[in-house]
CSV table of C-alpha atoms in Angstrom, one decimal:
chain,number,residue,atom,x,y,z
A,1304,MET,CA,29.3,67.5,4.4
A,1305,GLU,CA,28.4,65.9,7.8
A,1306,HIS,CA,25.0,67.4,8.3
A,1307,GLU,CA,24.0,68.1,4.7
A,1308,ILE,CA,20.4,68.2,3.8
A,1309,VAL,CA,19.1,67.9,0.2
A,1310,LEU,CA,15.8,67.9,-1.5
A,1311,GLY,CA,14.7,64.8,-3.3
A,1312,ILE,CA,12.0,64.3,-6.0
A,1313,ASP,CA,10.6,60.9,-6.8
A,1314,LEU,CA,8.4,61.1,-9.9
A,1315,GLY,CA,6.6,57.9,-10.9
A,1316,GLY,CA,3.5,56.7,-12.6
A,1317,THR,CA,1.4,56.6,-9.4
A,1318,LYS,CA,2.8,59.5,-7.4
A,1319,LEU,CA,5.1,62.5,-7.1
A,1320,LEU,CA,7.0,62.6,-3.8
A,1321,VAL,CA,9.0,65.6,-2.6
A,1322,GLY,CA,11.0,65.5,0.6
A,1323,GLU,CA,14.2,66.4,2.6
A,1324,ILE,CA,16.9,63.8,3.1
A,1325,ASP,CA,19.9,64.2,5.4
A,1326,SER,CA,23.4,62.8,4.9
A,1327,SER,CA,22.5,59.6,6.7
A,1328,GLY,CA,19.8,58.9,4.2
A,1329,ARG,CA,17.0,59.7,6.6
A,1330,VAL,CA,13.8,61.2,5.2
A,1331,LEU,CA,13.1,64.2,7.4
A,1332,ARG,CA,9.7,65.0,6.0
A,1333,SER,CA,7.9,64.6,2.7
A,1334,GLN,CA,4.8,65.4,0.8
A,1335,ARG,CA,2.9,63.4,-1.8
A,1336,PHE,CA,1.4,64.9,-4.9
A,1337,ARG,CA,-0.7,63.6,-7.8
A,1338,THR,CA,1.7,62.5,-10.5
A,1339,PRO,CA,1.9,64.8,-13.5
A,1340,LEU,CA,2.5,61.7,-15.7
A,1341,LEU,CA,-1.2,61.0,-15.7
A,1342,GLU,CA,-1.8,64.1,-17.8
A,1343,ALA,CA,1.6,65.2,-19.1
A,1344,LYS,CA,2.2,64.3,-22.8
A,1345,THR,CA,6.0,65.0,-22.7
A,1346,PRO,CA,8.8,65.5,-20.2
A,1347,VAL,CA,8.5,69.2,-20.9
A,1348,ASP,CA,4.9,69.2,-19.7
A,1349,ALA,CA,5.7,67.1,-16.7
A,1350,MET,CA,8.6,69.3,-15.6
A,1351,ASP,CA,6.3,72.3,-15.5
A,1352,LYS,CA,4.0,70.5,-13.0
A,1353,VAL,CA,7.0,69.2,-11.0
A,1354,LEU,CA,8.3,72.8,-10.5
A,1355,GLN,CA,4.8,73.8,-9.3
A,1356,CYS,CA,4.8,71.0,-6.7
A,1357,VAL,CA,8.4,71.5,-5.6
A,1358,SER,CA,7.9,75.3,-5.2
A,1359,GLY,CA,4.7,74.6,-3.2
A,1360,TYR,CA,6.6,72.3,-0.9
A,1361,ILE,CA,9.4,74.9,-0.5
A,1362,ARG,CA,6.8,77.6,0.4
A,1363,LYS,CA,4.9,75.4,2.7
A,1364,TYR,CA,8.0,74.8,4.9
A,1365,SER,CA,9.7,78.2,4.3
A,1366,LEU,CA,12.8,76.6,2.9
A,1367,ARG,CA,15.7,78.6,1.6
A,1368,PRO,CA,17.9,77.2,-1.1
A,1369,GLU,CA,21.5,76.7,0.0
A,1370,ALA,CA,20.7,77.6,3.6
A,1371,ASP,CA,18.1,74.8,4.2
A,1372,PHE,CA,19.0,72.4,1.3
A,1373,SER,CA,22.3,72.2,-0.7
A,1374,GLY,CA,21.0,70.6,-3.8
A,1375,ILE,CA,18.1,68.8,-5.6
A,1376,GLY,CA,18.1,65.2,-6.9
A,1377,MET,CA,15.3,63.8,-9.0
A,1378,GLY,CA,14.4,60.3,-10.1
A,1379,MET,CA,11.8,59.8,-12.8
A,1380,ALA,CA,10.3,57.1,-14.9
A,1381,GLY,CA,11.5,56.7,-18.4
A,1382,ARG,CA,14.9,57.1,-20.2
A,1383,VAL,CA,17.3,59.5,-18.5
A,1384,ASP,CA,20.8,60.6,-19.4
A,1385,PRO,CA,22.4,61.3,-16.0
A,1386,HIS,CA,25.6,62.6,-17.5
A,1387,LYS,CA,23.8,65.5,-19.4
A,1388,GLY,CA,21.0,65.8,-16.8
A,1389,GLN,CA,18.6,65.1,-19.6
A,1390,TRP,CA,15.2,63.4,-19.3
A,1391,LEU,CA,14.9,61.8,-22.8
A,1392,ALA,CA,11.4,60.2,-22.7
A,1393,VAL,CA,8.5,59.2,-20.5
A,1394,SER,CA,7.6,56.4,-22.9
A,1395,GLU,CA,8.3,55.8,-26.6
A,1396,GLU,CA,5.3,57.9,-27.5
A,1397,ASN,CA,6.4,60.8,-25.2
A,1398,THR,CA,9.9,61.7,-26.5
A,1399,THR,CA,10.5,65.5,-26.3
A,1400,PRO,CA,13.7,65.6,-24.3
A,1401,VAL,CA,14.2,68.2,-21.5
A,1402,TYR,CA,17.4,69.2,-19.6
A,1403,ALA,CA,15.7,68.5,-16.2
A,1404,ALA,CA,18.8,68.9,-14.1
A,1405,HIS,CA,19.7,72.3,-15.6
A,1406,ILE,CA,16.1,73.5,-15.2
A,1407,LEU,CA,16.1,72.6,-11.5
A,1408,ALA,CA,19.5,74.1,-10.9
A,1409,GLU,CA,18.7,77.4,-12.6
A,1410,TYR,CA,15.2,77.6,-11.0
A,1411,TYR,CA,16.3,77.1,-7.4
A,1412,GLY,CA,19.9,78.2,-7.6
A,1413,VAL,CA,21.5,75.0,-6.2
A,1414,SER,CA,23.2,72.0,-7.7
A,1415,ALA,CA,21.0,69.3,-9.3
A,1416,ALA,CA,21.2,65.8,-10.6
A,1417,VAL,CA,18.7,63.4,-12.2
A,1418,ASP,CA,18.4,59.8,-13.1
A,1419,ASN,CA,15.9,57.0,-13.8
A,1420,ASP,CA,13.8,56.1,-10.8
A,1421,VAL,CA,15.0,52.5,-10.6
A,1422,ARG,CA,18.7,53.5,-10.9
A,1423,CYS,CA,17.9,55.9,-8.0
A,1424,GLY,CA,16.8,52.9,-6.1
A,1425,LEU,CA,20.2,51.3,-6.8
A,1426,ALA,CA,21.9,54.6,-5.6
A,1427,ALA,CA,19.9,54.4,-2.4
A,1428,GLU,CA,21.0,50.8,-1.8
A,1429,MET,CA,24.7,51.6,-2.6
A,1430,ALA,CA,24.7,54.6,-0.3
A,1431,PHE,CA,22.5,53.5,2.6
A,1432,GLY,CA,21.4,49.9,2.1
A,1433,SER,CA,22.5,46.4,1.4
A,1434,GLY,CA,24.7,47.3,-1.6
A,1435,LYS,CA,27.1,49.4,0.4
A,1436,GLY,CA,30.7,48.5,-0.2
A,1437,SER,CA,29.9,46.2,-3.2
A,1438,ARG,CA,31.0,46.6,-6.8
A,1439,ASN,CA,28.6,44.1,-8.5
A,1440,VAL,CA,25.0,44.5,-7.4
A,1441,ILE,CA,21.6,44.3,-9.0
A,1442,TYR,CA,18.6,46.1,-7.4
A,1443,LEU,CA,15.5,44.6,-8.8
A,1444,ASN,CA,12.3,46.7,-8.4
A,1445,ILE,CA,9.1,44.6,-8.4
A,1446,GLY,CA,6.1,46.9,-8.2
A,1447,THR,CA,3.7,48.5,-10.6
A,1448,GLY,CA,6.3,47.5,-13.2
A,1449,ILE,CA,9.6,45.5,-13.2
A,1450,ALA,CA,13.0,47.0,-13.8
A,1451,ALA,CA,16.6,46.7,-12.5
A,1452,GLY,CA,19.4,49.0,-11.5
A,1453,ILE,CA,22.7,47.2,-12.3
A,1454,LEU,CA,26.2,47.9,-11.0
A,1455,ILE,CA,29.0,46.0,-12.8
A,1456,ASP,CA,32.6,46.4,-11.6
A,1457,GLY,CA,31.7,49.6,-9.8
A,1458,LYS,CA,29.9,51.2,-12.8
A,1459,VAL,CA,26.2,51.7,-13.3
A,1460,LEU,CA,24.8,50.1,-16.4
A,1461,ASN,CA,23.0,52.9,-18.4
A,1462,GLY,CA,23.2,51.4,-21.9
A,1463,ALA,CA,23.8,53.2,-25.3
A,1464,HIS,CA,20.3,54.6,-25.3
A,1465,PHE,CA,19.8,54.8,-21.5
A,1466,PHE,CA,17.4,51.8,-21.7
A,1467,GLY,CA,19.6,49.4,-19.7
A,1468,GLY,CA,17.9,47.5,-16.9
A,1469,GLU,CA,14.5,47.3,-18.5
A,1470,ILE,CA,14.4,43.6,-17.8
A,1471,GLY,CA,10.6,43.6,-17.3
A,1472,HIS,CA,10.5,42.9,-21.0
A,1473,ILE,CA,12.6,39.7,-20.9
A,1474,ILE,CA,10.3,37.1,-22.4
A,1475,ILE,CA,9.6,34.3,-19.9
A,1476,ASP,CA,7.1,32.4,-21.9
A,1477,PRO,CA,6.8,33.2,-25.6
A,1478,ASP,CA,3.6,31.1,-25.8
A,1479,SER,CA,1.9,32.9,-22.9
A,1480,ASP,CA,-1.4,34.6,-23.4
A,1481,ALA,CA,-0.1,37.5,-21.2
A,1482,TYR,CA,0.3,40.4,-23.6
A,1483,CYS,CA,2.6,43.2,-22.6
A,1484,THR,CA,2.3,47.0,-23.3
A,1485,CYS,CA,5.6,46.6,-25.2
A,1486,GLY,CA,3.8,44.6,-27.9
A,1487,GLN,CA,5.3,41.2,-26.9
A,1488,ARG,CA,3.7,38.4,-24.9
A,1489,GLY,CA,5.1,36.5,-22.0
A,1490,CYS,CA,7.2,39.3,-20.6
A,1491,ALA,CA,8.1,39.2,-16.9
A,1492,GLU,CA,6.3,42.5,-16.4
A,1493,ALA,CA,3.1,41.2,-18.1
A,1494,ILE,CA,3.0,38.2,-15.8
A,1495,ALA,CA,4.5,39.3,-12.5
A,1496,SER,CA,4.2,43.1,-12.0
A,1497,GLY,CA,1.4,44.9,-10.2
A,1498,ILE,CA,-0.1,46.1,-13.4
A,1499,GLY,CA,0.5,42.8,-15.1
A,1500,LEU,CA,-1.3,40.9,-12.3
A,1501,HIS,CA,-4.3,43.3,-12.6
A,1502,THR,CA,-4.5,42.9,-16.3
A,1503,ARG,CA,-4.2,39.1,-16.1
A,1504,ALA,CA,-6.9,38.9,-13.4
A,1505,GLU,CA,-9.2,41.1,-15.5
A,1506,LYS,CA,-8.7,38.9,-18.5
A,1507,LEU,CA,-9.1,35.5,-16.7
A,1508,ALA,CA,-11.8,36.4,-14.1
A,1509,ALA,CA,-14.6,35.2,-16.4
A,1510,ASP,CA,-13.0,31.7,-16.5
A,1511,TYR,CA,-13.2,31.6,-12.7
A,1512,PRO,CA,-16.8,32.6,-11.8
A,1513,HIS,CA,-16.4,31.5,-8.1
A,1514,THR,CA,-13.3,33.6,-7.5
A,1515,LYS,CA,-13.3,35.6,-4.3
A,1516,LEU,CA,-11.0,38.2,-5.8
A,1517,LYS,CA,-12.5,41.7,-6.0
A,1518,LYS,CA,-11.3,45.0,-7.3
A,1519,SER,CA,-10.1,47.6,-4.9
A,1520,SER,CA,-12.7,50.2,-4.2
A,1521,ASP,CA,-10.3,53.2,-4.5
A,1522,ASN,CA,-8.7,52.5,-7.9
A,1523,LEU,CA,-10.9,49.7,-9.2
A,1524,ARG,CA,-7.9,47.5,-9.8
A,1525,TYR,CA,-7.1,44.0,-8.7
A,1526,GLN,CA,-4.4,44.3,-6.1
A,1527,ALA,CA,-1.3,42.0,-5.9
A,1528,ALA,CA,-1.6,41.8,-2.1
A,1529,ASP,CA,-5.2,40.5,-2.4
A,1530,ILE,CA,-4.1,38.0,-5.1
A,1531,PHE,CA,-1.3,36.6,-2.9
A,1532,ALA,CA,-3.5,36.5,0.2
A,1533,LEU,CA,-6.1,34.4,-1.6
A,1534,SER,CA,-3.7,32.1,-3.4
A,1535,GLY,CA,-4.1,29.3,-0.9
A,1536,GLU,CA,-7.9,29.0,-1.4
A,1537,ASP,CA,-8.8,30.6,-4.7
A,1538,ASP,CA,-8.0,28.9,-8.1
A,1539,LEU,CA,-7.6,32.2,-10.0
A,1540,CYS,CA,-5.3,33.7,-7.4
A,1541,ARG,CA,-3.4,30.4,-7.1
A,1542,ARG,CA,-2.8,30.4,-10.9
A,1543,LEU,CA,-1.7,34.1,-11.0
A,1544,THR,CA,0.6,33.6,-8.0
A,1545,ASP,CA,2.2,30.5,-9.3
A,1546,GLU,CA,2.9,32.1,-12.7
A,1547,ALA,CA,4.3,35.3,-11.0
A,1548,VAL,CA,6.6,33.2,-8.8
A,1549,ARG,CA,8.0,31.3,-11.8
A,1550,ALA,CA,8.4,34.4,-13.9
A,1551,LEU,CA,10.3,36.3,-11.1
A,1552,ALA,CA,12.5,33.3,-10.3
A,1553,VAL,CA,13.5,32.9,-14.0
A,1554,THR,CA,14.1,36.6,-14.3
A,1555,ILE,CA,16.4,36.5,-11.2
A,1556,GLY,CA,18.2,33.5,-12.6
A,1557,ASP,CA,18.8,35.3,-16.0
A,1558,LEU,CA,20.1,38.4,-14.2
A,1559,ALA,CA,22.5,36.2,-12.2
A,1560,CYS,CA,23.9,34.7,-15.4
A,1561,PHE,CA,24.0,38.1,-17.1
A,1562,SER,CA,26.3,40.1,-14.7
A,1563,ASP,CA,27.4,37.6,-12.0
A,1564,PRO,CA,26.6,40.0,-9.1
A,1565,GLU,CA,27.8,39.7,-5.5
A,1566,ARG,CA,24.2,40.1,-4.4
A,1567,ILE,CA,20.7,40.8,-5.8
A,1568,ILE,CA,18.5,43.1,-3.8
A,1569,LEU,CA,14.7,42.8,-4.3
A,1570,GLY,CA,12.7,46.0,-3.7
A,1571,GLY,CA,9.4,47.5,-4.7
A,1572,GLY,CA,5.9,47.3,-3.2
A,1573,MET,CA,5.4,43.6,-4.0
A,1574,MET,CA,8.4,42.6,-1.9
A,1575,ASN,CA,6.5,43.6,1.2
A,1576,ASN,CA,4.9,40.1,0.9
A,1577,SER,CA,7.0,37.6,2.8
A,1578,MET,CA,5.2,34.6,1.3
A,1579,LEU,CA,6.0,35.8,-2.2
A,1580,PHE,CA,9.7,36.3,-1.3
A,1581,GLU,CA,10.0,32.8,0.2
A,1582,ARG,CA,8.4,31.2,-2.7
A,1583,ILE,CA,10.7,33.0,-5.2
A,1584,LEU,CA,13.7,31.7,-3.2
A,1585,GLU,CA,12.4,28.1,-3.4
A,1586,ALA,CA,11.8,28.4,-7.2
A,1587,LEU,CA,15.2,29.9,-8.1
A,1588,PRO,CA,17.1,28.0,-10.8
A,1589,LYS,CA,19.8,26.3,-8.7
A,1590,ASN,CA,22.7,26.4,-11.2
A,1591,SER,CA,22.4,30.0,-12.3
A,1592,THR,CA,22.1,31.3,-8.7
A,1593,ARG,CA,24.6,28.9,-7.1
A,1594,PHE,CA,27.0,31.7,-6.2
A,1595,LEU,CA,24.3,33.7,-4.5
A,1596,GLN,CA,23.3,31.5,-1.6
A,1597,GLY,CA,22.1,33.9,1.1
A,1598,LYS,CA,22.8,36.9,-1.1
A,1599,ILE,CA,19.4,37.3,-2.8
A,1600,MET,CA,17.7,39.5,-0.2
A,1601,ARG,CA,14.8,41.9,0.3
A,1602,SER,CA,15.7,45.6,0.6
A,1603,THR,CA,16.0,46.9,4.1
A,1604,LEU,CA,15.0,50.3,2.9
A,1605,ASP,CA,11.3,51.5,3.0
A,1606,CYS,CA,9.9,50.8,-0.4
A,1607,ASN,CA,7.7,53.9,-0.1
A,1608,TYR,CA,10.8,56.2,0.1
A,1609,ILE,CA,13.6,54.3,-1.6
A,1610,GLY,CA,13.2,56.4,-4.8
A,1611,LEU,CA,13.2,59.6,-2.8
A,1612,ILE,CA,16.3,58.5,-0.8
A,1613,GLY,CA,18.0,57.5,-4.0
A,1614,ALA,CA,17.2,60.9,-5.6
A,1615,GLY,CA,18.9,62.5,-2.6
A,1616,ALA,CA,21.8,60.2,-2.9
A,1617,LEU,CA,22.6,61.6,-6.3
A,1618,ILE,CA,23.6,64.8,-4.6
A,1619,LEU,CA,24.8,63.4,-1.2
A,1620,GLN,CA,27.2,61.0,-3.0
A,1621,ARG,CA,28.2,63.7,-5.5
A,1622,ASP,CA,27.2,61.3,-8.3
A,1623,GLN,CA,26.8,63.0,-11.7
A,1624,ARG,CA,26.3,66.4,-9.9
A,1625,ILE,CA,25.4,69.3,-12.2
A,1626,MET,CA,26.2,72.8,-10.8
A,1627,ALA,CA,24.0,75.8,-11.2
């Protein structure tokens, strides 16, 4: 449909974003809500809160299902079965499955589709970004956590348990003192994600009494952007940045060997930092990335909206569409 408009929902650990997306992938308007995942114990609990926020958005802009939007796409953290439209788990502790796509379709009377939030990022890249026209692509999201959406020979890698792409838990250094929430140590996510950098800074700060690094006043966390900005003059920040660069370069090299992609697209909030991106390129293992010269790139899509755009793409591209 040439001028189709759909509703997108991007549910993550730090925010819930609801908005309208047109057939060119443009976000027409959106509204940010507090994420239900801070309080919700299960996907069932979270969906109740999601419906409240989406309904509030629809009322605010006087939207009419079918007339003003033709469908709803939703991306969410955790394990998702896009074929059944089922949200399987927020985390391994929160595992009461819910048929999220069916709930959305029945509640609003339009078609609905759901997928994992990072695979929605891949969907956005394939529909409107640097992945368009390719059959072998990796979208690597480097933000609060680290995960990948992987396209192999034109097919999205979901995995037998819909856990495919959780490459943040690839072990970079088994002897590292960086412990991960998964129970291992030396994972890429524990060393190089936003939350990993905060946790490492908190643990190591006492060893660097003269560090200039301070916690953010709004969320009392050490921010990745501050760490990178101080890396040229502050020993703690230099160490954290060096370790993150190495971990990300190794991860990208491993991914290149795993699926031999045409291109690897780096997205997520941390990829806003040009210095970090350039240092990663310099540190890449040459042999494993030799076919990707000039094809490891930053996303051209806005990292703040890529999940929302990808959620919309689930409907706009008629991918795994579930009808009401």
